[in-house]
Amino acid sequence: IELLQKHLYQEEVVQRALRGENVIIWLPTGGGKTRAAVYVAKKHLENNPGAKVAVLVNKVHLVDQLYNNEFKPFLGLDYSLVSISGDCDQKEFFGCNVKNSDLVICTAQILENALTNQEEGKHVELSQFTLLIIDECHHTHKEGVYNKIMGRYVAQKLKGERRLPQILGLTASPGTGGAKSIKGAVEHVLQICANLDSVIVSSKVYAPELKKKVPRPRKRFDIVDKRPQDPFGDHLKFMMQFIHDFMALGPDFPVREFGTQEYEADVVILEKKGVTDRNRLLAQCALHLRQYNDALLINDTVRMVDAFRVLESYYSTKSSIAMDGTDFFLLGLYQENEVELRKLSGDARFENPKMGKLQNTLLEQFDQGKPSRGILFSKTRKSTHCLYDWVSNNPALQRAGIRAAILTGAGNGINYMTQNEQKETIRTFRRGSLNLLISTSVAEEGLDIPECNLVVRYGLLTNEIAQQQASGRARASDSVYSVVAQAGGREVRRELLNECLEDLTGRAIGEVQRMEHREFQMKITDLQTEALLTRQLAEQLKIKKRSRFSAATVQLSCRGCFVPVAFGNDIKVIENAHHVNINPDFEKYYKTGGQPALKTFEDWEPGRVISCAACGRQWGMEMVYKEIALLPILAIENFAMETPEGRKLAKKWKNVEFTVEEFNFSTYCHSKFPNMFD
């Protein structure tokens, strides 16, 4: 099968890869980057006996998509292919699968785990592969998993290792890395090239054909005037000011505008200060203010009733766990105003005008008597659920035949989707049973839906890469890319800035491509050497930080009520991921709740959610390990740490300043069930 017989621009961009060079292919969304990669993989397998290819993706749903739609149809008859993601059992035998396959498609994290896991049957080396294809390779930077893998690659290359795979990166845009000057943008593109040890190629000779093949959607700004009156939002702000007066912060804490991301950052800092200063009044007020700010943000994005429901849900859990005057004040304030808030949220005269504009935008596309398919992008999981509820209960949208579904990232919790739910939603959308996806950024990259003829960006502030990716979802002829936003709002300003940054990215890539080969290689080597030294230094600092305090000298207290509940040496880590408390006395400090929506894993299954017995703050969940040990898994962000140098906080366990020892199952069983071993 001649994969590229129709598109000369694809043949143009694969030439250097076919000669064995490390290459980043830069083509717009819909330009056929993946098909070009299939072609390179096919030729690579044909021309190199014993070749082994790995295709890495950064989102779970792309594993099956690339396997079923791209690689298997063209390579499946002649070669052994396997697809592996986090929700399949094959990942437990990744090393065996690599050994027995010609081509492996997997999430990058699966490969990273296999590179670090030394257990036989699970471990692999980079040298086992002869070609590494990295999808959406602009993510190869900073602490991302792509860059961890490529960091190993670069380190081995600089040591003189010859048995390394060829690299093929795919991207619609490397972006500017936040730079707004040509110099900064060039430096960013060079850094991406250095991280991937690759040159960047694009279509030059056949660029006109590419432009014809991938037309840009018709972009428009659907602008609405500012809401003339917002009594619901004003009442929320009045309540927030009341809390500020109660805190009596003084002039040292200037407050930014309520209902903004900047204000959210301020209250996050306030909560941390309250915890570290042992000022529970400050910490609890900050937590409640964040909820009110969330409600204001939702009020600005979707309906008033959605904002009210968020507050209603939050306070429904608070009445039974008030423990001091601060709690009674905050709970009382809400209860005194609940009836008024409910009444204001239902007053249609003051509804968010963006909703009417969004309705018109959708009806223009769907109410024309012809099949349409669209994606509505919104910022948060919460807002996607609010929008889904609105679409599902809107008579005009239902009459237009809109069949919507939510698509959000995989994870744990009420607003997350399982990986199987993601896959099924995408399959149903591609088949046409659904015609509107209401999605977070998870659908911006890689989702292969050529027939999509409407993309709506709603309440989003993102960079130029995300904007290009979202725009590229609208690939049908005469498609529309709509930005629904308030007049003079930040969304419009950001969209216009992103257009400039997109142009700047193209100019920067052009400069990098015009560099003399020797100059380019010198810059790349310098950047790689600098990155390697930086990583080594960072690792040394991490090791030093982790041994700063003895675990026995660190006491953990609940972040909600400051009650001491454990010591650092009570904590052990299982599989380098799950931090559990093995002290049997710990169970008196927590109460159990419902069951989280999690599957059963190889060695353990999830138990119940656990919360502080005193204040109700959620701490984590139980795990049943090897069918014997019932252990509480703790999230360190829910605790404060008393150290010899004062109270400290950590967002992740990797940031704590004491060493957490590995859990020893045999030792645990001896201590827990001593009579079993007599």
XYZ file of C-alpha atoms in Angstrom:
678
model
C 0.000 0.000 0.000
C 1.433 3.371 -0.967
C 0.377 5.423 2.022
C 1.362 8.827 0.713
C 0.521 8.550 -2.973
C -1.941 11.468 -2.831
C -0.095 14.076 -0.782
C 3.274 15.256 -1.992
C 3.771 17.526 1.034
C 3.771 14.407 3.241
C 6.443 12.774 1.068
C 8.439 15.988 1.369
C 8.458 16.049 5.173
C 9.406 12.373 5.647
C 12.525 12.329 3.449
C 15.051 13.025 6.207
C 13.333 10.558 8.544
C 13.566 7.880 5.846
C 17.335 8.498 5.773
C 17.484 7.650 9.487
C 17.744 11.186 10.884
C 16.048 12.327 14.084
C 13.208 14.570 12.905
C 10.293 16.604 14.242
C 7.516 16.812 11.625
C 5.637 20.115 11.879
C 2.304 19.951 10.057
C -1.030 21.575 10.957
C -3.835 19.591 12.585
C -5.482 17.563 9.816
C -2.308 17.613 7.704
C -1.667 13.890 8.099
C 1.253 13.807 10.554
C 0.213 10.415 11.889
C -0.160 8.904 8.421
C 3.331 10.184 7.599
C 4.597 8.481 10.775
C 2.925 5.199 9.735
C 4.768 5.459 6.416
C 8.123 6.041 8.160
C 7.454 3.108 10.523
C 6.575 0.835 7.574
C 9.758 1.691 5.674
C 11.818 1.414 8.856
C 10.510 -2.105 9.568
C 10.993 -3.153 5.933
C 14.577 -1.903 5.706
C 15.898 -2.895 9.149
C 15.646 -6.613 10.038
C 14.865 -6.995 13.742
C 13.612 -3.405 14.005
C 11.360 -2.504 16.907
C 9.132 0.595 16.985
C 7.476 2.351 19.948
C 4.726 4.915 19.378
C 4.195 7.164 22.405
C 1.074 9.217 23.076
C 0.180 11.537 25.947
C -3.532 10.700 26.302
C -5.091 7.286 26.871
C -7.813 7.549 24.211
C -5.144 8.101 21.535
C -3.689 4.602 22.082
C -6.697 2.812 20.583
C -7.262 5.552 18.004
C -3.754 5.245 16.553
C -3.801 1.453 16.789
C -7.207 0.898 15.141
C -7.330 3.793 12.661
C -3.706 4.239 11.615
C -1.090 1.583 12.343
C -3.062 -1.677 12.330
C -4.788 -1.129 8.916
C -1.449 -0.551 7.161
C 0.984 -2.697 9.178
C -1.198 -5.321 10.879
C -0.914 -7.970 8.140
C 2.874 -8.000 7.989
C 3.935 -7.135 11.536
C 3.070 -7.909 15.146
C 1.424 -4.876 16.799
C 0.250 -4.336 20.383
C -1.500 -1.402 22.075
C -1.037 -0.860 25.819
C -2.559 1.769 28.116
C -3.082 2.139 31.850
C -6.400 0.285 31.934
C -5.222 -2.971 30.322
C -3.499 -5.910 32.006
C -0.777 -6.110 29.337
C 1.049 -3.187 30.954
C 2.082 -5.539 33.774
C 4.129 -7.532 31.237
C 5.359 -4.620 29.172
C 8.863 -6.038 28.745
C 7.484 -9.321 27.399
C 5.141 -7.488 25.026
C 8.022 -5.410 23.657
C 10.127 -8.522 23.157
C 7.357 -10.309 21.231
C 6.143 -7.369 19.084
C 7.435 -5.353 16.143
C 5.518 -2.216 17.108
C 4.136 -1.062 20.469
C 1.679 1.811 20.895
C 1.421 3.045 24.481
C 1.089 6.050 26.735
C 4.458 7.593 27.547
C 3.954 6.858 31.249
C 3.792 3.122 30.521
C 7.230 3.272 28.883
C 8.615 5.482 31.663
C 7.424 2.967 34.274
C 9.053 0.113 32.345
C 12.357 1.999 32.062
C 12.478 2.434 35.861
C 11.016 -0.956 36.877
C 13.826 -3.511 37.211
C 11.537 -6.530 37.607
C 11.999 -9.201 34.948
C 9.228 -9.175 32.366
C 8.410 -5.531 33.078
C 11.725 -3.771 32.424
C 12.872 -2.407 29.070
C 15.842 -0.377 27.837
C 15.717 2.391 25.250
C 18.298 0.451 23.266
C 15.714 -2.296 22.618
C 13.903 0.086 20.232
C 15.147 1.201 16.845
C 12.493 3.909 16.247
C 10.662 6.049 18.805
C 7.637 7.983 17.460
C 6.463 10.735 19.848
C 2.987 12.137 19.202
C 2.255 15.764 20.240
C 5.974 16.098 20.894
C 5.768 19.785 21.898
C 5.079 18.372 25.381
C 8.734 17.286 25.571
C 9.773 19.938 28.070
C 10.264 20.622 31.787
C 9.119 17.750 34.061
C 6.760 16.141 31.527
C 6.976 12.378 31.035
C 8.158 12.774 27.409
C 11.106 14.800 28.678
C 11.928 12.250 31.382
C 12.240 9.601 28.663
C 14.202 11.876 26.350
C 16.357 13.014 29.277
C 17.603 9.426 29.554
C 18.121 9.327 25.800
C 20.178 12.546 25.774
C 22.232 11.430 28.794
C 23.106 8.151 27.041
C 23.895 9.983 23.798
C 26.273 12.418 25.556
C 28.040 9.426 27.157
C 28.685 8.034 23.658
C 25.969 5.345 23.591
C 25.425 4.302 19.959
C 22.530 1.858 20.306
C 19.785 4.418 20.589
C 16.512 4.561 18.636
C 15.845 7.006 15.837
C 13.448 9.757 16.993
C 10.388 10.934 15.057
C 8.389 13.720 16.731
C 4.980 14.944 15.532
C 3.469 18.351 16.325
C 1.032 20.918 14.975
C 2.859 23.654 16.879
C 5.811 23.773 19.256
C 4.573 27.217 20.415
C 6.799 30.019 21.704
C 7.134 28.822 25.303
C 5.661 32.078 26.570
C 8.142 34.205 24.608
C 6.815 37.269 22.807
C 9.999 38.133 20.892
C 11.536 36.362 17.903
C 14.735 35.766 19.907
C 12.844 34.069 22.754
C 10.699 32.042 20.344
C 13.808 30.794 18.483
C 15.373 29.764 21.801
C 12.205 27.828 22.696
C 12.122 25.984 19.355
C 15.830 25.148 19.720
C 15.169 23.799 23.223
C 12.410 21.513 21.909
C 14.812 20.331 19.168
C 17.490 19.716 21.802
C 15.110 17.802 24.069
C 14.142 15.567 21.140
C 17.668 15.530 19.671
C 16.027 16.336 16.320
C 15.821 18.785 13.453
C 12.404 20.295 12.670
C 11.007 19.891 9.152
C 7.923 21.275 7.399
C 6.559 21.496 3.886
C 8.215 24.124 1.682
C 7.942 23.031 -1.942
C 4.406 21.664 -1.605
C 3.116 24.192 0.969
C 0.346 25.405 -1.424
C -1.008 21.840 -1.676
C -0.934 21.563 2.131
C -2.837 24.823 2.504
C -5.472 23.568 0.064
C -5.743 20.196 1.858
C -6.099 21.765 5.330
C -8.310 24.855 5.023
C -8.664 26.989 8.132
C -12.166 27.198 9.603
C -14.077 30.466 9.394
C -13.243 32.220 12.645
C -15.654 34.592 14.301
C -16.102 36.334 17.628
C -19.619 35.972 19.012
C -19.534 38.931 21.384
C -22.079 39.748 24.075
C -22.487 42.943 26.048
C -21.722 42.902 29.751
C -24.629 41.828 31.954
C -26.324 45.151 32.858
C -27.355 43.950 36.308
C -26.097 41.028 38.363
C -27.851 41.041 41.769
C -26.912 37.390 42.402
C -23.204 38.075 41.825
C -23.420 41.315 43.806
C -24.920 39.444 46.755
C -22.087 36.897 46.673
C -19.558 39.749 46.705
C -21.370 41.356 49.646
C -21.031 38.081 51.586
C -17.355 37.794 50.651
C -16.705 41.317 51.930
C -18.476 40.369 55.154
C -16.007 37.486 55.584
C -13.086 39.823 54.864
C -14.323 42.204 57.565
C -14.560 39.236 59.960
C -10.922 38.299 59.192
C -9.749 41.897 59.861
C -6.708 41.468 57.604
C -5.558 45.076 57.620
C -3.690 46.984 54.887
C -0.921 44.363 54.541
C -3.250 42.123 52.514
C -4.526 44.027 49.480
C -7.407 42.161 47.876
C -7.790 41.846 44.128
C -11.134 41.781 42.356
C -13.628 39.168 43.534
C -14.583 36.623 40.889
C -11.181 36.461 39.140
C -8.380 33.905 38.850
C -6.070 36.457 40.500
C -8.286 36.580 43.580
C -8.296 32.774 43.700
C -4.486 32.860 43.833
C -4.718 35.352 46.718
C -7.006 33.150 48.843
C -4.815 30.085 48.182
C -1.903 32.047 49.697
C -4.142 33.204 52.579
C -5.113 29.618 53.407
C -1.470 28.522 53.432
C -0.579 31.431 55.707
C -3.445 30.532 58.036
C -2.211 26.938 58.310
C 1.481 27.776 58.772
C 0.632 30.508 61.337
C -1.786 28.168 63.177
C -4.512 30.724 62.525
C -7.556 28.554 61.888
C -9.829 31.571 61.452
C -7.735 32.779 58.516
C -7.347 29.304 56.969
C -11.058 28.412 57.137
C -12.244 31.804 55.902
C -9.889 31.474 52.937
C -11.306 28.029 52.064
C -14.868 29.363 52.134
C -13.902 32.469 50.142
C -12.511 30.190 47.455
C -15.904 28.490 47.205
C -17.637 31.856 46.817
C -15.080 32.869 44.201
C -15.718 29.594 42.336
C -19.430 30.432 42.397
C -18.706 33.880 40.923
C -16.601 32.325 38.150
C -19.388 29.853 37.371
C -21.946 32.672 37.451
C -19.829 34.455 34.840
C -19.516 31.325 32.680
C -22.825 29.490 32.888
C -26.112 29.944 34.774
C -26.803 31.524 38.157
C -28.464 28.305 39.315
C -25.248 26.376 38.557
C -23.308 28.752 40.790
C -25.884 28.433 43.559
C -25.833 24.617 43.388
C -22.049 24.611 43.887
C -22.421 26.558 47.127
C -25.445 24.539 48.196
C -23.510 21.284 47.717
C -20.488 22.616 49.640
C -22.489 23.789 52.657
C -24.655 20.669 52.797
C -21.606 18.840 54.176
C -20.634 21.531 56.683
C -23.534 21.716 59.133
C -22.621 18.521 60.990
C -18.927 19.276 61.512
C -18.786 22.869 62.831
C -16.220 22.841 65.648
C -15.545 26.457 66.694
C -16.732 30.064 66.365
C -15.210 30.452 62.899
C -17.208 27.497 61.553
C -20.419 28.747 63.165
C -19.899 32.226 61.691
C -19.262 30.935 58.152
C -22.090 28.410 58.251
C -24.472 30.957 59.760
C -23.626 33.535 57.098
C -24.545 31.119 54.332
C -27.700 29.875 56.045
C -28.923 33.452 56.642
C -28.493 34.262 52.944
C -29.427 30.922 51.367
C -33.080 31.796 50.683
C -32.129 35.121 49.069
C -29.434 33.489 46.924
C -31.861 30.799 45.771
C -34.438 33.436 44.850
C -31.924 35.593 42.936
C -30.467 32.589 41.071
C -33.890 31.797 39.643
C -34.667 35.313 38.358
C -34.536 34.983 34.546
C -34.271 38.781 34.101
C -30.643 38.681 35.239
C -29.471 35.494 33.517
C -25.999 35.327 31.985
C -26.237 36.835 28.452
C -23.463 34.517 27.251
C -25.890 31.603 27.479
C -28.249 33.229 24.965
C -25.360 33.916 22.592
C -24.110 30.349 22.967
C -27.597 29.037 22.215
C -27.773 31.107 19.011
C -24.288 29.939 17.953
C -25.279 26.288 18.367
C -28.665 26.709 16.664
C -27.080 28.418 13.633
C -25.125 25.234 12.987
C -27.512 22.515 14.173
C -30.925 23.945 13.255
C -30.366 23.911 9.484
C -31.844 20.530 8.611
C -28.432 19.056 7.721
C -26.146 16.829 9.813
C -23.717 18.768 12.004
C -21.097 17.809 14.538
C -19.379 20.095 17.017
C -17.176 20.425 20.074
C -17.890 22.932 22.827
C -14.694 23.617 24.797
C -14.953 24.905 28.349
C -12.332 25.383 31.032
C -13.266 23.126 33.946
C -14.898 19.758 34.559
C -17.480 21.573 36.658
C -18.434 23.897 33.797
C -18.724 20.996 31.321
C -21.251 19.330 33.629
C -23.197 22.600 33.986
C -23.246 23.087 30.210
C -24.356 19.503 29.629
C -27.251 19.983 32.046
C -28.185 23.216 30.238
C -28.059 21.633 26.755
C -30.003 18.557 27.876
C -32.803 20.665 29.380
C -32.956 23.407 26.731
C -36.088 22.883 24.573
C -34.737 24.839 21.568
C -31.465 22.872 21.487
C -33.281 19.570 21.908
C -35.667 20.426 19.042
C -32.583 21.109 16.891
C -31.538 17.490 17.478
C -28.469 18.113 19.621
C -27.285 14.912 21.314
C -24.542 15.912 23.726
C -22.044 14.144 25.963
C -19.273 15.223 28.303
C -15.594 14.462 27.627
C -13.133 15.218 30.430
C -9.806 13.851 31.606
C -9.469 10.416 33.170
C -9.034 10.253 36.922
C -10.773 9.632 40.241
C -13.684 11.594 41.659
C -17.213 12.609 40.880
C -16.385 14.855 37.908
C -13.780 12.557 36.321
C -14.263 9.914 33.646
C -12.802 6.438 33.568
C -10.599 5.582 30.599
C -13.261 3.245 29.236
C -15.895 5.995 29.505
C -13.591 8.304 27.529
C -13.115 5.723 24.796
C -16.821 4.907 24.541
C -17.805 8.604 24.350
C -15.312 9.225 21.539
C -16.447 6.080 19.677
C -20.101 7.112 19.938
C -19.287 10.640 18.769
C -17.302 9.353 15.800
C -20.178 7.045 14.817
C -22.585 9.979 14.887
C -24.884 8.819 17.684
C -23.688 11.924 19.533
C -23.205 15.201 17.683
C -21.902 17.590 20.373
C -18.988 16.979 22.715
C -18.802 19.287 25.730
C -15.150 18.992 26.575
C -12.228 20.267 28.578
C -8.850 20.547 26.852
C -8.590 16.722 26.716
C -10.170 16.830 23.213
C -7.954 19.618 21.876
C -5.169 17.280 20.823
C -5.290 14.258 18.588
C -9.004 13.587 18.409
C -9.599 12.371 14.868
C -13.009 13.654 13.756
C -12.706 15.031 10.202
C -16.438 15.714 9.894
C -16.520 18.179 12.802
C -17.859 21.481 11.440
C -18.235 23.587 14.590
C -15.793 24.390 17.370
C -16.890 26.753 20.129
C -14.445 28.143 22.662
C -16.411 29.193 25.720
C -14.844 30.948 28.722
C -11.301 29.887 27.878
C -7.935 31.561 28.359
C -5.259 29.307 26.845
C -1.987 29.558 24.940
C -1.444 29.570 21.194
C -0.812 25.790 21.029
C -4.185 24.934 22.609
C -5.922 27.497 20.401
C -4.411 25.989 17.244
C -5.249 22.470 18.383
C -8.866 23.411 19.120
C -9.204 25.244 15.809
C -7.884 22.152 14.041
C -10.831 20.079 15.299
C -13.084 21.978 12.817
C -11.991 20.238 9.604
C -15.184 19.831 7.587
C -15.752 22.127 4.615
C -17.240 25.505 5.542
C -16.581 24.842 9.242
C -16.883 27.507 11.934
C -14.575 28.343 14.848
C -16.496 30.524 17.295
C -15.252 32.409 20.341
C -18.187 33.274 22.607
C -17.027 36.042 24.928
C -17.950 39.258 26.644
C -17.191 42.541 24.877
C -13.756 43.804 25.913
C -13.128 40.627 27.903
C -9.821 38.849 28.394
C -10.824 35.902 26.180
C -10.930 38.110 23.072
C -7.614 39.755 23.923
C -6.002 36.355 24.462
C -7.342 34.960 21.172
C -5.888 37.924 19.276
C -2.570 37.579 21.105
C -2.497 33.863 20.259
C -2.895 34.676 16.558
C 0.243 36.835 16.814
C 2.070 34.086 18.722
C 1.089 31.527 16.085
C 2.696 33.729 13.443
C 5.748 34.197 15.687
C 6.094 30.409 16.040
C 6.220 30.011 12.257
C 8.879 32.728 11.926
C 10.964 31.159 14.709
C 10.835 27.721 13.085
C 11.889 29.318 9.803
C 14.953 30.861 11.478
C 15.913 27.544 13.077
C 15.537 25.745 9.731
C 17.782 28.303 7.994
C 20.650 27.819 10.471
C 23.878 26.302 9.181
C 24.101 22.629 10.149
C 27.241 23.143 12.267
C 25.772 26.113 14.161
C 22.530 24.208 14.822
C 24.381 21.133 16.142
C 26.590 23.256 18.428
C 23.550 25.018 19.914
C 21.720 21.714 20.380
C 24.705 20.076 22.113
C 25.162 23.101 24.401
C 21.476 23.033 25.379
C 21.567 19.258 25.969
C 24.692 19.493 28.141
C 23.178 22.331 30.159
C 19.900 20.401 30.621
C 21.782 17.263 31.739
C 23.782 19.191 34.350
C 20.602 20.926 35.549
C 18.810 17.578 35.940
C 21.744 16.071 37.843
C 21.899 19.059 40.188
C 18.120 18.992 40.710
C 18.290 15.281 41.568
C 21.055 15.893 44.119
C 19.006 18.680 45.705
C 15.959 16.382 45.854
C 17.987 13.681 47.639
C 19.380 16.259 50.055
C 15.912 17.708 50.682
C 14.372 14.297 51.327
C 16.883 13.633 54.109
C 16.660 17.064 55.771
C 14.697 15.789 58.766
C 14.408 12.423 60.453
C 10.948 10.989 59.770
C 10.409 10.450 63.515
C 10.843 14.198 64.184
C 8.071 15.231 61.749
C 4.504 15.273 63.059
C 1.488 15.359 60.728
C -1.622 17.301 61.728
C -4.930 17.720 59.911
C -4.863 20.771 57.679
C -8.492 21.512 58.544
C -8.423 21.491 62.362
C -4.682 21.223 63.229
C -5.189 18.065 65.366
C -1.922 16.005 65.454
C -2.613 12.552 63.990
C 0.648 10.854 62.943
C 4.441 10.956 62.699
C 6.542 10.750 59.552
C 7.849 7.282 60.433
C 4.247 5.968 60.486
C 4.167 6.528 56.722
C 5.404 3.906 54.234
C 5.236 3.906 50.432
C 3.874 1.064 48.280
C 5.003 0.677 44.640
C 6.630 4.116 44.845
C 3.148 5.628 44.577
C 0.796 4.961 47.515
C 1.686 6.546 50.876
C 0.013 4.621 53.691
C -0.086 4.932 57.481
C 0.796 1.589 59.114
C 0.252 2.700 62.731
C -2.814 0.786 64.037
C -3.659 3.686 66.403
C -4.251 5.971 63.421
C -7.753 4.595 62.793
C -9.155 6.489 65.808
C -8.465 9.802 64.050
C -10.575 9.202 60.952
C -14.058 8.211 59.855
C -14.995 6.403 56.663
C -17.408 7.377 53.904
C -18.447 6.183 50.471
C -16.545 4.093 47.951
C -14.491 5.937 45.287
C -15.100 5.052 41.625
C -11.921 3.023 41.098
C -11.224 -0.365 39.557
C -9.342 -3.175 41.312
C -5.600 -3.309 40.642
C -3.127 -6.196 40.547
C -2.161 -6.191 44.250
C -4.841 -3.995 45.807
C -8.390 -2.760 45.618
C -9.861 0.544 46.821
C -11.723 0.745 50.110
C -13.729 3.633 51.537
C -13.019 7.366 51.523
C -11.479 8.546 54.812
C -11.960 11.939 56.503
C -10.839 13.659 59.689
C -13.053 12.576 62.590
C -12.823 16.053 64.126
C -13.450 18.447 61.215
C -14.498 16.236 58.275
C -11.660 17.203 55.937
C -11.111 14.405 53.395
C -7.691 12.790 53.807
C -7.634 10.008 51.201
C -9.010 6.467 51.079
C -8.446 2.969 52.378
C -6.735 0.286 50.325
C -7.008 -3.473 50.719
C -3.491 -4.707 49.950
C -2.924 -8.340 48.936
C -6.404 -9.156 50.361
C -5.034 -8.900 53.937
C -3.821 -5.417 54.852
C -6.386 -2.617 55.263
C -4.299 0.544 54.946
C -5.260 4.236 54.772
C -3.708 6.022 51.751
C -3.045 9.683 52.602
C -2.720 12.749 50.374
C -0.092 14.992 51.983
C -1.835 18.149 50.733
C -4.459 17.505 53.440
C -1.926 17.724 56.265
C 0.488 20.190 57.822
C 3.927 19.005 58.948
C 5.476 20.077 62.252
C 9.249 19.949 61.680
C 12.249 21.012 63.805
C 12.250 24.186 61.676
C 8.561 25.019 62.013
C 5.305 24.171 60.274
C 5.549 23.270 56.583
C 3.156 22.300 53.758
C 3.606 20.101 50.694
C 1.397 19.586 47.663
C 2.899 16.190 46.739
C 4.711 13.514 48.720
C 7.784 14.021 46.546
C 8.119 17.480 48.132
C 8.334 16.355 51.776
C 11.650 16.870 53.572
C 12.018 13.457 55.160
C 12.612 9.982 53.735
C 9.582 7.702 53.425
C 10.606 4.048 53.634
C 9.250 1.287 51.399
C 6.367 -0.736 52.837
C 7.466 -4.236 53.892
C 4.495 -6.585 53.651
C 6.174 -9.398 55.592
C 7.129 -7.118 58.503
C 3.608 -5.682 58.547
C 2.050 -9.164 58.735
C 4.381 -10.192 61.587
C 3.453 -7.119 63.616
C -0.269 -7.247 62.811
C -0.806 -11.012 63.139
C 2.025 -12.307 65.383
C 0.187 -15.541 66.268
C 0.122 -16.603 62.618
C 3.895 -17.088 62.649
C 4.324 -18.917 65.964
